[in-house]
Amino acid sequence: MLSSAKDILDIDKKSNDTDNEVCIPDISKFKCSSISTGAVLLADIIPSLVIKSLAPIFLYKLAYNVRIILTVILMTASFLVVAFSTSVTIGLFGVTLASLGAGLGEVTFLSLSSNFKNDVVSTWSSGTGGAGVFGALTYAMLTERSMMGLAPQTSLMVMLIVPVMFFLTYWKLLISPPAIYKAVLWKPQSYLIPQDARSRHPSEVSDEQNRPLIDSNSSGEEEGLPSSQPEPQTFWQKIRPLLKFMLPLSTVYFGEYFINQGLVELMVFDCSHGFSMSVSSQYRWYQVLYQIGVFVSRSSSSFIVLLWRTLPLLAFLQLMNATGILIQTTSRLIPHIFFIFWWILFEGFLGGAAYVNTFRMVHKDIPIASREFAMSFVSTSDSFGILLAGFAAIPVHNYICNTFYQFF
């Protein structure tokens, strides 16, 4: 959805703009969108943050397979609504549906990962990185004039294959531990997990039952604190050990989404310095390069393991990235998009490294009895950083456009 942000904001003027997919010969002719892509980011993150915040309090009572069905329905509806939207408002509503589905899906699978060994966190992170590359690259190739050249509406309809794959992956590929409660989908009264099933902790189930995806002889990092340690009694006691993971991750995500949805739409190049790509095409390929960086770093955690003390360094570097790209949007010191592509790739690499190492550390260090809550709660930290980035992106977009460019 974020890869299509420019197209969503261009819906209202598509009928009057026949040059939307043509490069601009003179950069002085560039005109800002009246609405920042930060608005799409807010529609994409606020519902997700609400879902993630409610999950540790309410959603844990809902059976995993029911949550997956809801996720698939929301994903499908979002593609259809955005594809057939006739205004920015309807398009943003479709993004909201996608956000609800993404938030529910992420928190569901992160919670589910607490039932497996630590290796599954790296696999999950690599998979989400790969999904980002697949989505951004596929959309860019479908809409690129020199490739498939499909209209954004048609491209979004093609992407309906995603919820189908999501559904089949959970029901046909993933082997859930027998201890996981499963609702009978045609019996709504079974959707809520019974109290006795919720109280049956994974540690009470044998390793063979509990973690069928991992070889029982693997030397996974199942080191957490002793499971016999009493679970903290207050909410503050539960979240206090998590803050050292959450604050750096929030900062990293603030920096990268401030770049992706606040600045790169303004970092445009003319035909001779932008590989003859249109402004919209440049934006899509920025998203592709970012996702490739995320995928590479999320897939490398099995080989490059970071300590939690390095997380603040990643946050600092990402803020430096945001500062540098902010300067670039106003001064155009870097003359060609080729160099910006490498910069965006590095930005994605930092974001992916922060994500995978944060959740790997949480899974390893938090006691088994608190791990499901911890994985679910820490997942709100990236969303919180993205939320702040969305709010910051809109006024910065308006200031830069008023000062250096002009609005449509």
PDB file of N, CA and C in Angstrom, residues 37-126:
ATOM      1  N   THR A  37       2.457  12.186   1.246  1.00  0.00           N
ATOM      2  CA  THR A  37       2.298  10.743   1.414  1.00  0.00           C
ATOM      3  C   THR A  37       2.300  10.361   2.889  1.00  0.00           C
ATOM      4  N   GLY A  38       2.661  11.320   3.748  1.00  0.00           N
ATOM      5  CA  GLY A  38       2.532  11.093   5.185  1.00  0.00           C
ATOM      6  C   GLY A  38       1.092  10.848   5.592  1.00  0.00           C
ATOM      7  N   ALA A  39       0.135  11.410   4.832  1.00  0.00           N
ATOM      8  CA  ALA A  39      -1.283  11.153   5.120  1.00  0.00           C
ATOM      9  C   ALA A  39      -1.619   9.688   4.884  1.00  0.00           C
ATOM     10  N   VAL A  40      -1.048   9.117   3.813  1.00  0.00           N
ATOM     11  CA  VAL A  40      -1.239   7.689   3.562  1.00  0.00           C
ATOM     12  C   VAL A  40      -0.589   6.879   4.680  1.00  0.00           C
ATOM     13  N   LEU A  41       0.570   7.345   5.136  1.00  0.00           N
ATOM     14  CA  LEU A  41       1.260   6.645   6.221  1.00  0.00           C
ATOM     15  C   LEU A  41       0.414   6.616   7.485  1.00  0.00           C
ATOM     16  N   LEU A  42      -0.233   7.739   7.815  1.00  0.00           N
ATOM     17  CA  LEU A  42      -1.082   7.769   9.009  1.00  0.00           C
ATOM     18  C   LEU A  42      -2.258   6.814   8.860  1.00  0.00           C
ATOM     19  N   ALA A  43      -2.868   6.804   7.667  1.00  0.00           N
ATOM     20  CA  ALA A  43      -3.968   5.861   7.436  1.00  0.00           C
ATOM     21  C   ALA A  43      -3.476   4.426   7.499  1.00  0.00           C
ATOM     22  N   ASP A  44      -2.200   4.236   7.192  1.00  0.00           N
ATOM     23  CA  ASP A  44      -1.627   2.893   7.174  1.00  0.00           C
ATOM     24  C   ASP A  44      -1.167   2.428   8.554  1.00  0.00           C
ATOM     25  N   ILE A  45      -0.938   3.361   9.489  1.00  0.00           N
ATOM     26  CA  ILE A  45      -0.335   2.949  10.761  1.00  0.00           C
ATOM     27  C   ILE A  45      -1.258   3.111  11.963  1.00  0.00           C
ATOM     28  N   ILE A  46      -2.145   4.116  11.975  1.00  0.00           N
ATOM     29  CA  ILE A  46      -2.979   4.327  13.165  1.00  0.00           C
ATOM     30  C   ILE A  46      -3.855   3.117  13.463  1.00  0.00           C
ATOM     31  N   PRO A  47      -4.594   2.575  12.493  1.00  0.00           N
ATOM     32  CA  PRO A  47      -5.388   1.375  12.801  1.00  0.00           C
ATOM     33  C   PRO A  47      -4.523   0.203  13.253  1.00  0.00           C
ATOM     34  N   SER A  48      -3.347   0.060  12.631  1.00  0.00           N
ATOM     35  CA  SER A  48      -2.445  -1.027  13.008  1.00  0.00           C
ATOM     36  C   SER A  48      -1.970  -0.872  14.443  1.00  0.00           C
ATOM     37  N   LEU A  49      -1.657   0.361  14.829  1.00  0.00           N
ATOM     38  CA  LEU A  49      -1.208   0.616  16.196  1.00  0.00           C
ATOM     39  C   LEU A  49      -2.312   0.328  17.197  1.00  0.00           C
ATOM     40  N   VAL A  50      -3.545   0.676  16.851  1.00  0.00           N
ATOM     41  CA  VAL A  50      -4.676   0.384  17.739  1.00  0.00           C
ATOM     42  C   VAL A  50      -4.813  -1.125  17.943  1.00  0.00           C
ATOM     43  N   ILE A  51      -4.734  -1.872  16.840  1.00  0.00           N
ATOM     44  CA  ILE A  51      -4.831  -3.333  16.924  1.00  0.00           C
ATOM     45  C   ILE A  51      -3.716  -3.902  17.799  1.00  0.00           C
ATOM     46  N   LYS A  52      -2.487  -3.442  17.574  1.00  0.00           N
ATOM     47  CA  LYS A  52      -1.352  -3.962  18.338  1.00  0.00           C
ATOM     48  C   LYS A  52      -1.459  -3.606  19.817  1.00  0.00           C
ATOM     49  N   SER A  53      -2.008  -2.430  20.114  1.00  0.00           N
ATOM     50  CA  SER A  53      -2.149  -2.016  21.506  1.00  0.00           C
ATOM     51  C   SER A  53      -3.213  -2.825  22.229  1.00  0.00           C
ATOM     52  N   LEU A  54      -4.259  -3.203  21.501  1.00  0.00           N
ATOM     53  CA  LEU A  54      -5.345  -3.971  22.115  1.00  0.00           C
ATOM     54  C   LEU A  54      -5.012  -5.451  22.234  1.00  0.00           C
ATOM     55  N   ALA A  55      -4.097  -5.920  21.403  1.00  0.00           N
ATOM     56  CA  ALA A  55      -3.812  -7.357  21.362  1.00  0.00           C
ATOM     57  C   ALA A  55      -3.410  -7.945  22.710  1.00  0.00           C
ATOM     58  N   PRO A  56      -2.467  -7.308  23.452  1.00  0.00           N
ATOM     59  CA  PRO A  56      -2.081  -7.913  24.730  1.00  0.00           C
ATOM     60  C   PRO A  56      -3.187  -7.864  25.779  1.00  0.00           C
ATOM     61  N   ILE A  57      -4.216  -7.039  25.539  1.00  0.00           N
ATOM     62  CA  ILE A  57      -5.277  -6.873  26.531  1.00  0.00           C
ATOM     63  C   ILE A  57      -6.502  -7.704  26.186  1.00  0.00           C
ATOM     64  N   PHE A  58      -6.894  -7.701  24.895  1.00  0.00           N
ATOM     65  CA  PHE A  58      -8.141  -8.357  24.501  1.00  0.00           C
ATOM     66  C   PHE A  58      -7.955  -9.468  23.462  1.00  0.00           C
ATOM     67  N   LEU A  59      -7.177  -9.191  22.410  1.00  0.00           N
ATOM     68  CA  LEU A  59      -7.157 -10.093  21.260  1.00  0.00           C
ATOM     69  C   LEU A  59      -6.548 -11.456  21.559  1.00  0.00           C
ATOM     70  N   TYR A  60      -5.775 -11.549  22.645  1.00  0.00           N
ATOM     71  CA  TYR A  60      -5.177 -12.843  22.963  1.00  0.00           C
ATOM     72  C   TYR A  60      -6.238 -13.884  23.299  1.00  0.00           C
ATOM     73  N   LYS A  61      -7.461 -13.431  23.565  1.00  0.00           N
ATOM     74  CA  LYS A  61      -8.552 -14.354  23.874  1.00  0.00           C
ATOM     75  C   LYS A  61      -9.150 -14.980  22.613  1.00  0.00           C
ATOM     76  N   LEU A  62      -8.824 -14.409  21.455  1.00  0.00           N
ATOM     77  CA  LEU A  62      -9.398 -14.876  20.193  1.00  0.00           C
ATOM     78  C   LEU A  62      -8.492 -15.945  19.582  1.00  0.00           C
ATOM     79  N   ALA A  63      -9.082 -17.031  19.122  1.00  0.00           N
ATOM     80  CA  ALA A  63      -8.308 -18.142  18.558  1.00  0.00           C
ATOM     81  C   ALA A  63      -7.462 -17.676  17.377  1.00  0.00           C
ATOM     82  N   TYR A  64      -6.278 -18.267  17.227  1.00  0.00           N
ATOM     83  CA  TYR A  64      -5.363 -17.867  16.167  1.00  0.00           C
ATOM     84  C   TYR A  64      -5.990 -18.030  14.783  1.00  0.00           C
ATOM     85  N   ASN A  65      -6.674 -19.137  14.532  1.00  0.00           N
ATOM     86  CA  ASN A  65      -7.212 -19.343  13.183  1.00  0.00           C
ATOM     87  C   ASN A  65      -8.326 -18.357  12.855  1.00  0.00           C
ATOM     88  N   VAL A  66      -9.043 -17.874  13.866  1.00  0.00           N
ATOM     89  CA  VAL A  66     -10.060 -16.847  13.638  1.00  0.00           C
ATOM     90  C   VAL A  66      -9.391 -15.530  13.274  1.00  0.00           C
ATOM     91  N   ARG A  67      -8.302 -15.211  13.954  1.00  0.00           N
ATOM     92  CA  ARG A  67      -7.568 -13.979  13.650  1.00  0.00           C
ATOM     93  C   ARG A  67      -7.031 -14.014  12.215  1.00  0.00           C
ATOM     94  N   ILE A  68      -6.584 -15.180  11.776  1.00  0.00           N
ATOM     95  CA  ILE A  68      -6.063 -15.301  10.412  1.00  0.00           C
ATOM     96  C   ILE A  68      -7.168 -15.063   9.383  1.00  0.00           C
ATOM     97  N   ILE A  69      -8.352 -15.614   9.627  1.00  0.00           N
ATOM     98  CA  ILE A  69      -9.485 -15.398   8.720  1.00  0.00           C
ATOM     99  C   ILE A  69      -9.812 -13.909   8.629  1.00  0.00           C
ATOM    100  N   LEU A  70      -9.855 -13.231   9.772  1.00  0.00           N
ATOM    101  CA  LEU A  70     -10.130 -11.789   9.778  1.00  0.00           C
ATOM    102  C   LEU A  70      -9.051 -11.032   9.006  1.00  0.00           C
ATOM    103  N   THR A  71      -7.807 -11.439   9.162  1.00  0.00           N
ATOM    104  CA  THR A  71      -6.707 -10.792   8.445  1.00  0.00           C
ATOM    105  C   THR A  71      -6.874 -10.929   6.936  1.00  0.00           C
ATOM    106  N   VAL A  72      -7.213 -12.118   6.474  1.00  0.00           N
ATOM    107  CA  VAL A  72      -7.402 -12.361   5.039  1.00  0.00           C
ATOM    108  C   VAL A  72      -8.556 -11.519   4.495  1.00  0.00           C
ATOM    109  N   ILE A  73      -9.653 -11.440   5.240  1.00  0.00           N
ATOM    110  CA  ILE A  73     -10.807 -10.640   4.806  1.00  0.00           C
ATOM    111  C   ILE A  73     -10.423  -9.170   4.679  1.00  0.00           C
ATOM    112  N   LEU A  74      -9.706  -8.646   5.669  1.00  0.00           N
ATOM    113  CA  LEU A  74      -9.301  -7.239   5.644  1.00  0.00           C
ATOM    114  C   LEU A  74      -8.329  -6.963   4.499  1.00  0.00           C
ATOM    115  N   MET A  75      -7.393  -7.859   4.270  1.00  0.00           N
ATOM    116  CA  MET A  75      -6.441  -7.681   3.171  1.00  0.00           C
ATOM    117  C   MET A  75      -7.154  -7.653   1.819  1.00  0.00           C
ATOM    118  N   THR A  76      -8.063  -8.582   1.617  1.00  0.00           N
ATOM    119  CA  THR A  76      -8.798  -8.649   0.351  1.00  0.00           C
ATOM    120  C   THR A  76      -9.632  -7.393   0.134  1.00  0.00           C
ATOM    121  N   ALA A  77     -10.342  -6.981   1.176  1.00  0.00           N
ATOM    122  CA  ALA A  77     -11.182  -5.784   1.073  1.00  0.00           C
ATOM    123  C   ALA A  77     -10.347  -4.548   0.765  1.00  0.00           C
ATOM    124  N   SER A  78      -9.155  -4.457   1.344  1.00  0.00           N
ATOM    125  CA  SER A  78      -8.319  -3.272   1.135  1.00  0.00           C
ATOM    126  C   SER A  78      -7.891  -3.143  -0.326  1.00  0.00           C
ATOM    127  N   PHE A  79      -7.476  -4.238  -0.946  1.00  0.00           N
ATOM    128  CA  PHE A  79      -7.080  -4.186  -2.358  1.00  0.00           C
ATOM    129  C   PHE A  79      -8.254  -3.776  -3.242  1.00  0.00           C
ATOM    130  N   LEU A  80      -9.424  -4.319  -2.967  1.00  0.00           N
ATOM    131  CA  LEU A  80     -10.596  -4.012  -3.786  1.00  0.00           C
ATOM    132  C   LEU A  80     -11.017  -2.554  -3.633  1.00  0.00           C
ATOM    133  N   VAL A  81     -11.028  -2.057  -2.400  1.00  0.00           N
ATOM    134  CA  VAL A  81     -11.461  -0.675  -2.158  1.00  0.00           C
ATOM    135  C   VAL A  81     -10.502   0.311  -2.819  1.00  0.00           C
ATOM    136  N   VAL A  82      -9.187   0.106  -2.645  1.00  0.00           N
ATOM    137  CA  VAL A  82      -8.218   1.024  -3.246  1.00  0.00           C
ATOM    138  C   VAL A  82      -8.259   0.935  -4.770  1.00  0.00           C
ATOM    139  N   ALA A  83      -8.387  -0.266  -5.306  1.00  0.00           N
ATOM    140  CA  ALA A  83      -8.395  -0.440  -6.760  1.00  0.00           C
ATOM    141  C   ALA A  83      -9.558   0.288  -7.413  1.00  0.00           C
ATOM    142  N   PHE A  84     -10.722   0.279  -6.763  1.00  0.00           N
ATOM    143  CA  PHE A  84     -11.915   0.878  -7.366  1.00  0.00           C
ATOM    144  C   PHE A  84     -12.270   2.233  -6.754  1.00  0.00           C
ATOM    145  N   SER A  85     -11.361   2.818  -5.995  1.00  0.00           N
ATOM    146  CA  SER A  85     -11.638   4.118  -5.382  1.00  0.00           C
ATOM    147  C   SER A  85     -11.673   5.207  -6.445  1.00  0.00           C
ATOM    148  N   THR A  86     -12.527   6.165  -6.225  1.00  0.00           N
ATOM    149  CA  THR A  86     -12.675   7.287  -7.156  1.00  0.00           C
ATOM    150  C   THR A  86     -12.262   8.608  -6.530  1.00  0.00           C
ATOM    151  N   SER A  87     -11.792   8.561  -5.297  1.00  0.00           N
ATOM    152  CA  SER A  87     -11.338   9.767  -4.611  1.00  0.00           C
ATOM    153  C   SER A  87     -10.254   9.387  -3.616  1.00  0.00           C
ATOM    154  N   VAL A  88      -9.506  10.390  -3.180  1.00  0.00           N
ATOM    155  CA  VAL A  88      -8.459  10.154  -2.191  1.00  0.00           C
ATOM    156  C   VAL A  88      -9.053   9.620  -0.894  1.00  0.00           C
ATOM    157  N   THR A  89     -10.219  10.133  -0.514  1.00  0.00           N
ATOM    158  CA  THR A  89     -10.853   9.702   0.739  1.00  0.00           C
ATOM    159  C   THR A  89     -11.145   8.206   0.731  1.00  0.00           C
ATOM    160  N   ILE A  90     -11.734   7.725  -0.362  1.00  0.00           N
ATOM    161  CA  ILE A  90     -12.037   6.290  -0.452  1.00  0.00           C
ATOM    162  C   ILE A  90     -10.739   5.482  -0.499  1.00  0.00           C
ATOM    163  N   GLY A  91      -9.742   6.002  -1.210  1.00  0.00           N
ATOM    164  CA  GLY A  91      -8.456   5.317  -1.264  1.00  0.00           C
ATOM    165  C   GLY A  91      -7.826   5.182   0.113  1.00  0.00           C
ATOM    166  N   LEU A  92      -7.907   6.252   0.913  1.00  0.00           N
ATOM    167  CA  LEU A  92      -7.349   6.204   2.266  1.00  0.00           C
ATOM    168  C   LEU A  92      -8.130   5.243   3.154  1.00  0.00           C
ATOM    169  N   PHE A  93      -9.436   5.111   2.908  1.00  0.00           N
ATOM    170  CA  PHE A  93     -10.219   4.124   3.657  1.00  0.00           C
ATOM    171  C   PHE A  93      -9.720   2.712   3.348  1.00  0.00           C
ATOM    172  N   GLY A  94      -9.396   2.466   2.083  1.00  0.00           N
ATOM    173  CA  GLY A  94      -8.835   1.169   1.716  1.00  0.00           C
ATOM    174  C   GLY A  94      -7.505   0.915   2.401  1.00  0.00           C
ATOM    175  N   VAL A  95      -6.686   1.962   2.512  1.00  0.00           N
ATOM    176  CA  VAL A  95      -5.413   1.834   3.222  1.00  0.00           C
ATOM    177  C   VAL A  95      -5.653   1.500   4.691  1.00  0.00           C
ATOM    178  N   THR A  96      -6.698   2.086   5.272  1.00  0.00           N
ATOM    179  CA  THR A  96      -7.050   1.797   6.664  1.00  0.00           C
ATOM    180  C   THR A  96      -7.383   0.319   6.850  1.00  0.00           C
ATOM    181  N   LEU A  97      -8.129  -0.247   5.911  1.00  0.00           N
ATOM    182  CA  LEU A  97      -8.444  -1.679   5.982  1.00  0.00           C
ATOM    183  C   LEU A  97      -7.168  -2.519   5.902  1.00  0.00           C
ATOM    184  N   ALA A  98      -6.252  -2.110   5.021  1.00  0.00           N
ATOM    185  CA  ALA A  98      -4.980  -2.832   4.909  1.00  0.00           C
ATOM    186  C   ALA A  98      -4.199  -2.751   6.211  1.00  0.00           C
ATOM    187  N   SER A  99      -4.251  -1.590   6.850  1.00  0.00           N
ATOM    188  CA  SER A  99      -3.546  -1.404   8.116  1.00  0.00           C
ATOM    189  C   SER A  99      -4.097  -2.303   9.208  1.00  0.00           C
ATOM    190  N   LEU A 100      -5.418  -2.409   9.272  1.00  0.00           N
ATOM    191  CA  LEU A 100      -6.033  -3.300  10.265  1.00  0.00           C
ATOM    192  C   LEU A 100      -5.593  -4.744  10.040  1.00  0.00           C
ATOM    193  N   GLY A 101      -5.597  -5.165   8.773  1.00  0.00           N
ATOM    194  CA  GLY A 101      -5.180  -6.527   8.458  1.00  0.00           C
ATOM    195  C   GLY A 101      -3.711  -6.768   8.757  1.00  0.00           C
ATOM    196  N   ALA A 102      -2.859  -5.790   8.410  1.00  0.00           N
ATOM    197  CA  ALA A 102      -1.423  -5.946   8.650  1.00  0.00           C
ATOM    198  C   ALA A 102      -1.112  -5.985  10.140  1.00  0.00           C
ATOM    199  N   GLY A 103      -1.749  -5.092  10.900  1.00  0.00           N
ATOM    200  CA  GLY A 103      -1.515  -5.071  12.341  1.00  0.00           C
ATOM    201  C   GLY A 103      -1.959  -6.354  13.007  1.00  0.00           C
ATOM    202  N   LEU A 104      -3.147  -6.829  12.627  1.00  0.00           N
ATOM    203  CA  LEU A 104      -3.665  -8.067  13.203  1.00  0.00           C
ATOM    204  C   LEU A 104      -2.785  -9.256  12.818  1.00  0.00           C
ATOM    205  N   GLY A 105      -2.356  -9.296  11.559  1.00  0.00           N
ATOM    206  CA  GLY A 105      -1.509 -10.399  11.121  1.00  0.00           C
ATOM    207  C   GLY A 105      -0.155 -10.404  11.807  1.00  0.00           C
ATOM    208  N   GLU A 106       0.459  -9.223  11.933  1.00  0.00           N
ATOM    209  CA  GLU A 106       1.786  -9.162  12.550  1.00  0.00           C
ATOM    210  C   GLU A 106       1.749  -9.573  14.013  1.00  0.00           C
ATOM    211  N   VAL A 107       0.825  -9.005  14.766  1.00  0.00           N
ATOM    212  CA  VAL A 107       0.778  -9.315  16.194  1.00  0.00           C
ATOM    213  C   VAL A 107       0.380 -10.768  16.423  1.00  0.00           C
ATOM    214  N   THR A 108      -0.428 -11.322  15.533  1.00  0.00           N
ATOM    215  CA  THR A 108      -0.829 -12.728  15.660  1.00  0.00           C
ATOM    216  C   THR A 108       0.361 -13.658  15.478  1.00  0.00           C
ATOM    217  N   PHE A 109       1.145 -13.423  14.427  1.00  0.00           N
ATOM    218  CA  PHE A 109       2.261 -14.325  14.169  1.00  0.00           C
ATOM    219  C   PHE A 109       3.422 -14.117  15.136  1.00  0.00           C
ATOM    220  N   LEU A 110       3.628 -12.877  15.593  1.00  0.00           N
ATOM    221  CA  LEU A 110       4.669 -12.665  16.593  1.00  0.00           C
ATOM    222  C   LEU A 110       4.304 -13.357  17.904  1.00  0.00           C
ATOM    223  N   SER A 111       3.028 -13.301  18.281  1.00  0.00           N
ATOM    224  CA  SER A 111       2.585 -14.012  19.481  1.00  0.00           C
ATOM    225  C   SER A 111       2.718 -15.518  19.284  1.00  0.00           C
ATOM    226  N   LEU A 112       2.349 -15.987  18.101  1.00  0.00           N
ATOM    227  CA  LEU A 112       2.441 -17.416  17.806  1.00  0.00           C
ATOM    228  C   LEU A 112       3.886 -17.905  17.860  1.00  0.00           C
ATOM    229  N   SER A 113       4.830 -17.016  17.520  1.00  0.00           N
ATOM    230  CA  SER A 113       6.243 -17.417  17.511  1.00  0.00           C
ATOM    231  C   SER A 113       6.758 -17.767  18.892  1.00  0.00           C
ATOM    232  N   SER A 114       6.062 -17.308  19.946  1.00  0.00           N
ATOM    233  CA  SER A 114       6.498 -17.635  21.308  1.00  0.00           C
ATOM    234  C   SER A 114       6.394 -19.126  21.583  1.00  0.00           C
ATOM    235  N   ASN A 115       5.670 -19.857  20.741  1.00  0.00           N
ATOM    236  CA  ASN A 115       5.519 -21.299  20.899  1.00  0.00           C
ATOM    237  C   ASN A 115       6.606 -22.097  20.182  1.00  0.00           C
ATOM    238  N   PHE A 116       7.540 -21.382  19.544  1.00  0.00           N
ATOM    239  CA  PHE A 116       8.612 -22.044  18.816  1.00  0.00           C
ATOM    240  C   PHE A 116       9.960 -21.592  19.361  1.00  0.00           C
ATOM    241  N   LYS A 117      11.009 -22.219  18.892  1.00  0.00           N
ATOM    242  CA  LYS A 117      12.348 -21.844  19.325  1.00  0.00           C
ATOM    243  C   LYS A 117      12.779 -20.530  18.682  1.00  0.00           C
ATOM    244  N   ASN A 118      13.909 -19.996  19.186  1.00  0.00           N
ATOM    245  CA  ASN A 118      14.347 -18.658  18.807  1.00  0.00           C
ATOM    246  C   ASN A 118      14.611 -18.517  17.314  1.00  0.00           C
ATOM    247  N   ASP A 119      14.961 -19.621  16.642  1.00  0.00           N
ATOM    248  CA  ASP A 119      15.264 -19.563  15.209  1.00  0.00           C
ATOM    249  C   ASP A 119      14.095 -19.035  14.391  1.00  0.00           C
ATOM    250  N   VAL A 120      12.886 -19.266  14.868  1.00  0.00           N
ATOM    251  CA  VAL A 120      11.716 -18.891  14.084  1.00  0.00           C
ATOM    252  C   VAL A 120      11.569 -17.376  13.980  1.00  0.00           C
ATOM    253  N   VAL A 121      12.143 -16.625  14.943  1.00  0.00           N
ATOM    254  CA  VAL A 121      12.078 -15.166  14.871  1.00  0.00           C
ATOM    255  C   VAL A 121      12.881 -14.670  13.676  1.00  0.00           C
ATOM    256  N   SER A 122      14.067 -15.237  13.470  1.00  0.00           N
ATOM    257  CA  SER A 122      14.877 -14.862  12.309  1.00  0.00           C
ATOM    258  C   SER A 122      14.166 -15.218  11.010  1.00  0.00           C
ATOM    259  N   THR A 123      13.537 -16.389  10.996  1.00  0.00           N
ATOM    260  CA  THR A 123      12.819 -16.820   9.798  1.00  0.00           C
ATOM    261  C   THR A 123      11.637 -15.912   9.514  1.00  0.00           C
ATOM    262  N   TRP A 124      10.895 -15.564  10.569  1.00  0.00           N
ATOM    263  CA  TRP A 124       9.767 -14.636  10.431  1.00  0.00           C
ATOM    264  C   TRP A 124      10.247 -13.296   9.885  1.00  0.00           C
ATOM    265  N   SER A 125      11.323 -12.758  10.464  1.00  0.00           N
ATOM    266  CA  SER A 125      11.824 -11.454  10.041  1.00  0.00           C
ATOM    267  C   SER A 125      12.278 -11.479   8.592  1.00  0.00           C
ATOM    268  N   SER A 126      12.961 -12.552   8.211  1.00  0.00           N
ATOM    269  CA  SER A 126      13.388 -12.690   6.822  1.00  0.00           C
ATOM    270  C   SER A 126      12.184 -12.771   5.894  1.00  0.00           C
TER     271      SER A 126
END
